[in-house]
């Protein structure tokens, strides 16, 4: 794939994931604490983070150490958010 096609595909993926997130929020599924909706949001957030890191920050072409450091940071942040949510729910 050409670089322009990769960027366009990534942009459409991010746009679609954001639209799904918006719809779930507007439907109120997240507010009532639906486990499936929250898991879906977590997965979408993970996918969006990886796409931004790999495509828009161009970590696909970076040395493996930098790529794994950024993906590890993303994983740590997502894990801490999940932990904070779990602790907050009691």
CSV table of C-alpha atoms in Angstrom, one decimal:
chain,number,residue,atom,x,y,z
A,1,UNK,CA,0.0,0.0,0.0
A,2,UNK,CA,1.1,3.5,-0.7
A,3,UNK,CA,1.7,5.7,2.3
A,4,UNK,CA,-1.3,7.9,1.4
A,5,UNK,CA,-3.5,4.9,1.4
A,6,UNK,CA,-2.2,3.8,4.8
A,7,UNK,CA,-2.9,7.2,6.2
A,8,UNK,CA,-6.4,7.4,4.7
A,9,UNK,CA,-7.2,3.9,6.0
A,10,UNK,CA,-6.0,4.8,9.4
A,11,UNK,CA,-8.0,8.0,9.4
A,12,UNK,CA,-11.2,6.2,8.4
A,13,UNK,CA,-10.6,3.6,11.1
A,14,UNK,CA,-10.1,6.3,13.7
A,15,UNK,CA,-13.2,8.2,12.5
A,16,UNK,CA,-15.3,5.0,12.6
A,17,UNK,CA,-14.0,4.1,16.1
A,18,UNK,CA,-14.8,7.6,17.3
A,19,UNK,CA,-18.3,7.4,15.9
A,20,UNK,CA,-18.9,4.1,17.6
A,21,UNK,CA,-17.7,5.6,20.9
A,22,UNK,CA,-19.9,8.6,20.5
A,23,UNK,CA,-23.0,6.4,19.8
A,24,UNK,CA,-22.3,4.2,22.8
A,25,UNK,CA,-22.0,7.3,25.0
A,26,UNK,CA,-25.2,8.9,23.6
A,27,UNK,CA,-27.1,5.7,24.1
A,28,UNK,CA,-26.2,5.8,27.8
A,29,UNK,CA,-24.7,2.3,27.8
A,30,UNK,CA,-21.5,3.5,29.4
A,31,UNK,CA,-23.2,5.6,32.0
A,32,UNK,CA,-25.1,2.5,33.4
A,33,UNK,CA,-21.9,0.5,33.5
A,34,UNK,CA,-22.6,-2.1,31.0
A,35,UNK,CA,-19.7,-4.5,31.0
A,36,UNK,CA,-19.8,-5.2,27.3
A,37,UNK,CA,-20.0,-1.5,26.4
A,38,UNK,CA,-17.0,-0.7,28.7
A,39,UNK,CA,-15.0,-3.6,27.3
A,40,UNK,CA,-15.8,-2.4,23.8
A,41,UNK,CA,-14.7,1.1,24.6
A,42,UNK,CA,-11.5,-0.2,26.1
A,43,UNK,CA,-10.8,-2.3,23.0
A,44,UNK,CA,-11.6,0.6,20.7
A,45,UNK,CA,-9.3,2.9,22.8
A,46,UNK,CA,-6.5,0.4,22.5
A,47,UNK,CA,-6.9,0.1,18.7
A,48,UNK,CA,-7.0,3.8,18.3
A,49,UNK,CA,-3.8,4.2,20.4
A,50,UNK,CA,-2.0,1.6,18.4
A,51,UNK,CA,-3.0,3.2,15.1
A,52,UNK,CA,-2.0,6.7,16.2
A,53,UNK,CA,1.3,5.4,17.5
A,54,UNK,CA,2.2,3.2,14.6
A,55,UNK,CA,0.8,5.2,11.7
A,56,UNK,CA,0.7,8.9,12.6
A,57,UNK,CA,3.8,8.9,14.8
A,58,UNK,CA,5.4,6.7,12.2
A,59,UNK,CA,6.7,4.2,14.7
A,60,UNK,CA,6.3,1.4,12.1
A,61,UNK,CA,9.6,2.6,10.7
A,62,UNK,CA,11.3,3.3,14.1
A,63,UNK,CA,13.7,0.9,15.8
A,64,UNK,CA,11.9,-1.8,17.8
A,65,UNK,CA,13.0,-0.3,21.2
A,66,UNK,CA,11.1,3.0,20.5
A,67,UNK,CA,8.1,1.2,19.2
A,68,UNK,CA,7.8,-1.1,22.2
A,69,UNK,CA,8.4,1.8,24.6
A,70,UNK,CA,5.5,3.7,23.2
A,71,UNK,CA,3.2,0.7,23.0
A,72,UNK,CA,4.3,-0.2,26.6
A,73,UNK,CA,3.4,3.3,27.7
A,74,UNK,CA,0.0,3.0,26.0
A,75,UNK,CA,-0.6,-0.3,27.7
A,76,UNK,CA,0.4,1.1,31.1
A,77,UNK,CA,-1.9,4.1,30.8
A,78,UNK,CA,-4.8,1.8,29.7
A,79,UNK,CA,-4.1,-0.6,32.6
A,80,UNK,CA,-4.0,2.3,35.1
A,81,UNK,CA,-7.3,3.6,33.8
A,82,UNK,CA,-8.9,0.1,34.1
A,83,UNK,CA,-7.5,-0.2,37.6
A,84,UNK,CA,-8.8,3.2,38.7
A,85,UNK,CA,-12.2,2.2,37.3
A,86,UNK,CA,-12.2,-1.1,39.1
A,87,UNK,CA,-11.1,0.5,42.4
A,88,UNK,CA,-13.8,3.2,42.0
A,89,UNK,CA,-16.5,0.7,41.6
A,90,UNK,CA,-15.6,-1.0,44.8
